[in-house]
Tab-separated table of C-alpha atoms and ligand atoms in Angstrom:
chain	number	residue	atom	x	y	z
A	7	MET	CA	-55.932	-38.133	23.592
A	8	PRO	CA	-57.556	-34.675	23.299
A	9	LEU	CA	-55.546	-31.879	21.361
A	10	VAL	CA	-52.584	-30.927	23.621
A	11	THR	CA	-50.418	-27.316	24.141
A	12	SER	CA	-46.890	-27.486	23.120
A	13	LYS	CA	-45.817	-27.093	26.995
A	14	GLU	CA	-44.579	-30.292	27.283
A	15	MET	CA	-43.266	-31.068	23.942
A	16	PHE	CA	-41.248	-28.028	24.223
A	17	ALA	CA	-39.675	-29.161	27.501
A	18	LYS	CA	-38.707	-32.462	26.263
A	19	ALA	CA	-37.502	-31.012	22.896
A	20	TYR	CA	-35.251	-28.476	24.656
A	21	ASP	CA	-33.800	-31.297	27.044
A	22	GLY	CA	-33.514	-33.790	24.198
A	23	GLY	CA	-31.647	-31.670	21.747
A	24	TYR	CA	-34.446	-31.795	19.037
A	25	ALA	CA	-37.213	-29.799	17.303
A	26	ILE	CA	-41.078	-30.037	16.909
A	27	GLY	CA	-42.165	-29.309	13.448
A	28	ALA	CA	-45.132	-26.727	13.137
A	29	PHE	CA	-46.801	-27.413	9.394
A	30	ASN	CA	-49.452	-25.341	8.247
A	31	VAL	CA	-52.410	-26.788	7.363
A	32	ASN	CA	-54.895	-25.603	4.635
A	33	ASN	CA	-57.313	-28.914	3.665
A	34	MET	CA	-57.684	-32.523	4.590
A	35	GLU	CA	-54.855	-33.917	2.023
A	36	ILE	CA	-52.365	-31.852	3.789
A	37	ILE	CA	-53.366	-32.949	7.288
A	38	GLN	CA	-53.673	-36.511	6.169
A	39	GLY	CA	-50.210	-36.524	4.603
A	40	ILE	CA	-48.452	-34.970	7.688
A	41	THR	CA	-50.095	-36.585	10.452
A	42	GLU	CA	-49.477	-40.109	8.726
A	43	ALA	CA	-45.885	-39.322	8.675
A	44	GLY	CA	-46.075	-38.375	12.295
A	45	ALA	CA	-47.783	-41.663	13.017
A	46	GLU	CA	-45.414	-43.905	11.216
A	47	LEU	CA	-42.349	-42.230	13.024
A	48	ASN	CA	-44.206	-41.620	16.531
A	49	ALA	CA	-43.517	-37.912	16.326
A	50	PRO	CA	-45.223	-35.260	18.201
A	51	LEU	CA	-46.872	-32.611	16.034
A	52	ILE	CA	-47.888	-28.910	15.691
A	53	LEU	CA	-50.366	-28.281	13.097
A	54	GLN	CA	-50.800	-24.679	12.275
A	55	VAL	CA	-53.639	-22.501	10.835
A	56	SER	CA	-52.902	-19.095	9.609
A	57	LYS	CA	-55.574	-16.216	9.403
A	58	GLY	CA	-55.571	-16.883	5.403
A	59	ALA	CA	-56.104	-20.617	6.174
A	60	ARG	CA	-59.163	-20.142	8.491
A	61	ALA	CA	-60.689	-17.675	5.833
A	62	TYR	CA	-60.118	-20.419	3.253
A	63	ALA	CA	-61.084	-23.440	5.058
A	64	ASN	CA	-64.047	-21.724	7.304
A	65	ARG	CA	-63.336	-21.730	11.177
A	66	THR	CA	-64.892	-25.227	11.598
A	67	TYR	CA	-63.083	-27.328	9.191
A	68	LEU	CA	-59.893	-27.425	9.952
A	69	LYS	CA	-60.380	-27.646	13.555
A	70	LYS	CA	-62.716	-30.610	13.007
A	71	LEU	CA	-60.254	-32.322	10.447
A	72	VAL	CA	-57.338	-31.736	12.538
A	73	GLU	CA	-59.521	-33.549	15.569
A	74	ALA	CA	-60.029	-36.474	13.101
A	75	ALA	CA	-56.121	-36.707	12.675
A	76	VAL	CA	-55.812	-37.173	16.500
A	77	ILE	CA	-58.691	-39.886	16.666
A	78	GLU	CA	-56.783	-41.546	13.803
A	79	THR	CA	-53.316	-41.250	14.933
A	80	GLY	CA	-53.368	-40.931	18.644
A	81	LEU	CA	-50.596	-38.833	18.474
A	82	PRO	CA	-49.952	-35.740	20.758
A	83	ILE	CA	-51.232	-33.070	18.453
A	84	CYS	CA	-50.908	-29.244	19.104
A	85	LEU	CA	-53.531	-26.914	17.213
A	86	HIS	CA	-51.943	-23.564	16.764
A	87	LEU	CA	-53.007	-20.223	15.437
A	88	ASP	CA	-49.956	-18.948	13.134
A	89	HIS	CA	-49.382	-15.246	12.893
A	90	GLY	CA	-52.480	-14.188	14.779
A	91	ASP	CA	-52.602	-10.237	14.047
A	92	SER	CA	-54.835	-9.152	16.644
A	93	PHE	CA	-56.214	-10.050	20.058
A	94	GLU	CA	-59.564	-10.595	18.797
A	95	LEU	CA	-58.422	-12.891	16.186
A	96	CYS	CA	-56.232	-14.808	18.878
A	97	LYS	CA	-59.458	-14.824	21.314
A	98	SER	CA	-61.664	-16.229	18.569
A	99	CYS	CA	-59.126	-19.104	18.084
A	100	VAL	CA	-58.625	-19.418	21.981
A	101	ASP	CA	-62.728	-19.826	22.186
A	102	ASP	CA	-62.815	-22.397	19.384
A	103	GLY	CA	-60.504	-24.771	21.113
A	104	PHE	CA	-56.877	-23.818	19.839
A	105	THR	CA	-54.398	-25.257	22.487
A	106	SER	CA	-51.599	-22.514	21.315
A	107	VAL	CA	-51.798	-19.133	19.354
A	108	MET	CA	-49.324	-16.703	17.796
A	109	ILE	CA	-49.663	-12.964	18.255
A	110	ASP	CA	-47.480	-11.359	15.821
A	111	GLN	CA	-47.009	-7.769	16.861
A	112	SER	CA	-43.158	-8.148	15.485
A	113	GLY	CA	-43.477	-5.206	12.922
A	114	LYS	CA	-44.955	-2.996	15.644
A	115	PRO	CA	-43.128	-0.724	18.191
A	116	PHE	CA	-41.666	-2.719	21.112
A	117	GLU	CA	-44.053	-1.018	23.762
A	118	GLU	CA	-47.148	-1.898	21.697
A	119	ASN	CA	-45.982	-5.569	20.976
A	120	ILE	CA	-45.382	-5.992	24.640
A	121	ALA	CA	-49.063	-4.419	25.249
A	122	VAL	CA	-50.951	-6.525	22.870
A	123	THR	CA	-49.025	-9.670	23.322
A	124	LYS	CA	-49.420	-9.407	27.448
A	125	GLN	CA	-53.493	-8.630	26.450
A	126	VAL	CA	-53.259	-12.161	24.345
A	127	VAL	CA	-51.213	-13.996	27.186
A	128	GLU	CA	-53.666	-12.972	30.218
A	129	TYR	CA	-56.913	-14.400	27.963
A	130	ALA	CA	-55.140	-17.506	26.752
A	131	HIS	CA	-53.655	-18.450	30.009
A	132	ALA	CA	-56.935	-18.116	31.435
A	133	HIS	CA	-58.119	-20.723	29.092
A	134	GLY	CA	-55.220	-23.075	29.341
A	135	VAL	CA	-53.743	-22.193	25.772
A	136	VAL	CA	-50.035	-21.229	25.413
A	137	VAL	CA	-48.617	-18.446	23.394
A	138	GLU	CA	-45.949	-17.419	20.878
A	139	ALA	CA	-44.951	-13.727	20.111
A	140	GLU	CA	-42.254	-12.424	17.920
A	141	LEU	CA	-39.333	-9.864	18.387
A	142	GLY	CA	-37.573	-8.903	15.116
A	143	THR	CA	-39.073	-9.261	11.568
A	144	LEU	CA	-38.614	-11.780	8.820
A	145	ALA	CA	-37.922	-10.346	5.200
A	146	GLY	CA	-40.585	-11.284	3.011
A	147	ILE	CA	-44.409	-11.573	3.675
A	148	GLU	CA	-45.822	-12.259	7.012
A	149	ASP	CA	-49.108	-13.078	6.371
A	150	GLU	CA	-50.653	-9.996	5.140
A	151	VAL	CA	-48.147	-7.995	6.520
A	152	SER	CA	-45.263	-7.242	4.248
A	153	HIS	CA	-41.800	-6.366	5.204
A	154	ALA	CA	-39.249	-5.848	2.370
A	155	VAL	CA	-36.460	-6.126	4.448
A	156	GLY	CA	-36.196	-8.112	7.800
A	157	SER	CA	-34.165	-6.893	10.947
A	158	TYR	CA	-32.593	-9.428	13.262
A	159	THR	CA	-34.057	-9.968	16.785
A	160	ARG	CA	-31.708	-7.595	19.022
A	161	PRO	CA	-31.024	-10.013	22.375
A	162	GLU	CA	-30.684	-7.121	24.603
A	163	GLU	CA	-34.996	-6.877	24.292
A	164	VAL	CA	-35.522	-10.544	24.700
A	165	GLU	CA	-35.395	-11.016	28.763
A	166	GLU	CA	-37.795	-7.589	29.322
A	167	PHE	CA	-40.128	-8.875	26.610
A	168	VAL	CA	-40.422	-12.120	27.920
A	169	THR	CA	-40.567	-11.425	31.666
A	170	ARG	CA	-43.294	-8.624	30.807
A	171	THR	CA	-45.489	-10.517	28.559
A	172	GLY	CA	-45.591	-13.737	30.230
A	173	VAL	CA	-45.427	-15.476	26.657
A	174	ASP	CA	-44.433	-19.166	26.376
A	175	SER	CA	-42.290	-18.927	23.458
A	176	LEU	CA	-40.421	-16.371	21.426
A	177	ALA	CA	-40.137	-16.343	17.581
A	178	ILE	CA	-36.887	-14.528	16.380
A	179	ALA	CA	-35.071	-13.207	13.258
A	180	ILE	CA	-31.912	-14.668	12.560
A	181	GLY	CA	-31.785	-14.777	8.808
A	182	THR	CA	-34.950	-16.876	7.691
A	183	SER	CA	-37.793	-15.692	5.658
A	184	HIS	CA	-40.983	-16.668	4.745
A	185	GLY	CA	-41.887	-18.171	0.968
A	186	ALA	CA	-40.040	-20.170	-1.564
A	187	TYR	CA	-37.366	-17.054	-2.437
A	188	LYS	CA	-35.787	-16.770	0.849
A	189	PHE	CA	-32.327	-15.447	-0.700
A	190	LYS	CA	-31.381	-14.202	-4.047
A	191	PRO	CA	-28.601	-15.775	-5.869
A	192	GLU	CA	-26.301	-12.919	-5.583
A	193	GLN	CA	-26.118	-13.339	-1.679
A	194	CYS	CA	-25.238	-16.980	-2.438
A	195	THR	CA	-21.855	-19.186	-2.980
A	196	VAL	CA	-21.598	-21.791	-5.097
A	197	ASN	CA	-20.453	-25.066	-3.943
A	198	GLU	CA	-18.484	-27.661	-5.946
A	199	ASP	CA	-21.581	-29.445	-7.498
A	200	GLY	CA	-22.683	-25.990	-8.798
A	201	ILE	CA	-25.333	-25.567	-6.150
A	202	LEU	CA	-26.064	-22.198	-4.524
A	203	VAL	CA	-25.468	-22.008	-0.695
A	204	PRO	CA	-27.130	-19.063	1.106
A	205	PRO	CA	-25.397	-17.349	3.774
A	206	PRO	CA	-25.431	-18.805	7.325
A	207	LEU	CA	-28.106	-18.234	9.678
A	208	ARG	CA	-27.073	-15.626	12.642
A	209	PHE	CA	-26.163	-18.104	15.056
A	210	ASP	CA	-24.363	-15.860	17.483
A	211	ILE	CA	-27.799	-13.955	17.584
A	212	LEU	CA	-29.503	-17.295	18.729
A	213	LYS	CA	-26.905	-18.124	21.380
A	214	GLU	CA	-27.060	-14.924	22.776
A	215	VAL	CA	-30.949	-14.960	23.094
A	216	SER	CA	-30.456	-18.428	24.570
A	217	ARG	CA	-28.029	-17.431	27.050
A	218	ARG	CA	-30.255	-14.833	28.250
A	219	LEU	CA	-33.091	-16.820	28.408
A	220	PRO	CA	-31.953	-20.194	29.820
A	221	GLY	CA	-34.326	-23.048	29.143
A	222	PHE	CA	-36.691	-20.739	26.950
A	223	PRO	CA	-38.313	-22.415	24.027
A	224	ILE	CA	-37.023	-20.209	20.763
A	225	VAL	CA	-39.118	-20.739	17.516
A	226	LEU	CA	-37.816	-20.516	13.694
A	227	HIS	CA	-40.422	-19.390	11.065
A	228	GLY	CA	-39.601	-19.205	7.623
A	229	SER	CA	-37.844	-22.268	7.623
A	230	SER	CA	-38.659	-24.360	4.533
A	231	SER	CA	-35.512	-25.484	2.994
A	232	VAL	CA	-37.389	-25.638	-0.911
A	233	PRO	CA	-36.026	-28.983	-1.884
A	234	GLN	CA	-34.523	-28.712	-5.230
A	235	GLU	CA	-35.853	-31.769	-6.558
A	236	PHE	CA	-39.505	-30.417	-6.351
A	237	VAL	CA	-38.501	-27.126	-7.770
A	238	LYS	CA	-37.290	-29.165	-10.800
A	239	LEU	CA	-40.226	-31.122	-11.262
A	240	ILE	CA	-42.239	-27.773	-10.989
A	241	ASN	CA	-40.265	-26.340	-13.515
A	242	GLU	CA	-40.097	-29.466	-15.909
A	243	HIS	CA	-44.026	-29.678	-15.848
A	244	GLY	CA	-45.187	-26.218	-16.702
A	245	GLY	CA	-44.188	-24.314	-13.849
A	246	ASN	CA	-41.886	-21.439	-13.478
A	247	MET	CA	-40.041	-20.761	-10.284
A	248	PRO	CA	-36.604	-19.500	-11.085
A	249	ASN	CA	-34.084	-18.957	-8.212
A	250	ALA	CA	-36.373	-20.604	-5.439
A	251	ILE	CA	-34.001	-20.664	-2.514
A	252	GLY	CA	-34.581	-22.237	1.353
A	253	VAL	CA	-32.782	-22.432	4.281
A	254	PRO	CA	-30.231	-25.557	4.039
A	255	GLU	CA	-31.384	-28.493	6.268
A	256	SER	CA	-27.943	-28.860	8.071
A	257	GLN	CA	-28.550	-24.972	9.397
A	258	LEU	CA	-32.020	-25.932	10.971
A	259	ARG	CA	-30.758	-29.283	12.415
A	260	GLU	CA	-27.851	-27.212	14.165
A	261	ALA	CA	-30.600	-24.657	15.504
A	262	ALA	CA	-32.789	-27.854	16.720
A	263	LYS	CA	-29.864	-29.391	18.891
A	264	LEU	CA	-29.774	-25.871	20.504
A	265	SER	CA	-32.530	-23.841	21.948
A	266	VAL	CA	-35.232	-23.965	18.781
A	267	CYS	CA	-37.970	-26.136	19.679
A	268	LYS	CA	-40.517	-25.120	16.984
A	269	ILE	CA	-39.543	-24.917	13.345
A	270	ASN	CA	-42.187	-23.526	10.996
A	271	ILE	CA	-42.628	-25.115	7.549
A	272	ASP	CA	-45.271	-24.365	5.211
A	273	SER	CA	-43.789	-23.532	1.557
A	274	ASP	CA	-41.940	-27.164	1.353
A	275	LEU	CA	-45.572	-28.671	1.813
A	276	ARG	CA	-46.652	-26.456	-0.865
A	277	LEU	CA	-43.933	-27.306	-3.228
A	278	ALA	CA	-44.236	-31.214	-2.589
A	279	MET	CA	-47.964	-30.715	-3.393
A	280	THR	CA	-47.664	-28.647	-6.365
A	281	ALA	CA	-44.833	-30.726	-7.795
A	282	SER	CA	-46.639	-34.122	-7.492
A	283	ILE	CA	-49.822	-32.585	-9.088
A	284	ARG	CA	-47.869	-30.957	-11.960
A	285	GLN	CA	-46.377	-34.001	-12.795
A	286	TYR	CA	-49.501	-35.939	-12.769
A	287	PHE	CA	-51.345	-33.551	-14.796
A	288	ASP	CA	-48.493	-33.533	-17.388
A	289	GLU	CA	-48.368	-37.356	-17.318
A	290	HIS	CA	-52.345	-37.974	-17.386
A	291	PRO	CA	-53.519	-35.294	-19.423
A	292	GLU	CA	-56.826	-36.993	-19.695
A	293	ALA	CA	-57.311	-36.760	-15.461
A	294	PHE	CA	-60.242	-35.481	-13.845
A	295	ASP	CA	-61.139	-37.288	-10.782
A	296	PRO	CA	-59.601	-35.106	-7.938
A	297	ARG	CA	-58.435	-38.431	-5.904
A	298	ALA	CA	-56.220	-39.374	-8.676
A	299	TYR	CA	-53.889	-36.326	-8.261
A	300	LEU	CA	-54.587	-35.572	-4.596
A	301	LYS	CA	-53.644	-39.001	-3.301
A	302	PRO	CA	-49.930	-38.792	-4.702
A	303	ALA	CA	-49.749	-35.134	-3.741
A	304	ARG	CA	-50.741	-36.344	-0.177
A	305	GLU	CA	-48.282	-39.351	-0.337
A	306	ASN	CA	-45.333	-36.730	-1.396
A	307	ILE	CA	-46.135	-34.475	1.791
A	308	LYS	CA	-46.103	-37.596	3.904
A	309	LYS	CA	-42.659	-38.619	2.428
A	310	MET	CA	-41.434	-35.087	2.814
A	311	VAL	CA	-42.557	-34.779	6.288
A	312	MET	CA	-41.006	-38.065	7.266
A	313	HIS	CA	-37.558	-36.826	6.139
A	314	LYS	CA	-38.193	-33.721	8.223
A	315	ILE	CA	-38.859	-35.471	11.193
A	316	VAL	CA	-36.011	-37.832	10.966
A	317	ASP	CA	-33.119	-35.588	8.958
A	318	VAL	CA	-33.994	-32.053	10.020
A	319	LEU	CA	-35.996	-31.873	13.339
A	320	GLY	CA	-34.562	-35.178	15.068
A	321	CYS	CA	-38.269	-35.561	16.608
A	322	ASP	CA	-39.022	-39.411	15.546
A	323	GLY	CA	-39.938	-41.554	18.591
A	324	LYS	CA	-40.596	-38.517	20.979
A	325	ALA	CA	-44.512	-38.397	20.981
B	423	G3H	O1	-46.129	-17.729	7.601
B	423	G3H	C1	-47.091	-17.620	6.732
B	423	G3H	C2	-47.308	-18.894	6.194
B	423	G3H	O2	-46.804	-19.568	5.239
B	423	G3H	C3	-49.218	-18.792	6.042
B	423	G3H	O3	-49.148	-18.308	4.894
B	423	G3H	O4	-51.055	-16.786	5.110
B	423	G3H	O5	-50.946	-17.806	2.762
B	423	G3H	O6	-51.602	-19.075	4.634
B	423	G3H	P1	-50.754	-18.092	4.179
B	424	13P	P1	-41.825	-21.288	5.059
B	424	13P	O1	-42.480	-20.118	3.868
B	424	13P	O2	-40.417	-20.910	4.855
B	424	13P	O3	-42.635	-22.564	4.868
B	424	13P	O4	-42.263	-20.564	6.571
B	424	13P	C1	-43.506	-21.017	7.020
B	424	13P	C2	-43.790	-20.013	8.360
B	424	13P	O5	-42.880	-19.745	8.881
B	424	13P	C3	-45.251	-20.163	8.736
B	424	13P	O6	-45.425	-19.236	10.200
B	425	ZN	ZN1	-44.398	-17.683	10.038
């Protein structure tokens, strides 16, 4: 099976009340961990490459590694550009054979966002590629664009944006943010087990957006849950990640049952990999064969992604 677009994945996910995981990839072990999880659970996958990842690995390697994963697993896999910041970058990924691109002009004024998104849609659609855009800004870092504070998506803007751009899916801001420090402890409450509970996502905004765009796929960025077992392992083995907090998985499961068809996860992959490698080096100070520490790291990613597919996204068996 060749790489696929997310069109059919999203249509089925919308109707089925589940979401597709969009996992960021940077190297072979990450791609293998994610796709081995997908293969074991027969789950469709979106593998996404950021501008930074493409600069790190170069434009050929990640594409070829993802193609290898398609051959090995036979899964429907969509290759997506994450946070494309210009028409030129989106065009380059379309020309390289990506099946989906995101044009992120969410930090720009509404009319500018529409104009650039429309230009990308025209080029991408002419080449059979789908396009994601964004309205509203997430707090934290959006690739190379930094927003100290986010601003929620304004539901009254979404119909005009989607109609005028012709975009295929829309990322919205409802309280998620990028990275491993999504909430400050003072924003959280403490539950009976002493665990910090972040403020709930703005489901009112999500529902209003969906009411205005019936049947239209919505995307959530910044959706890592920052598993505390990884943070603990990292901190126990020489790391220093105080107060790392993510989005509770129960909230994401709820969103997946609604119109959210794509859930972006990067930080949890980084944490799974880092926790495993830190632990390995701590316990095997003599180790220097990269295979020795990358193998358990890849296995840890696979285990984490399997958990996401079953317990958060609900897309197991949907390939
Ligand atoms: O949303 C950003 C993603 O986590 C990608 O991060 O630009 O460091 O590759 P990156
Ligand atoms: P996290 O940092 O929460 O994993 O978000 C990833 C993301 O949105 C990639 O676009
Ligand atoms: Zn993102």
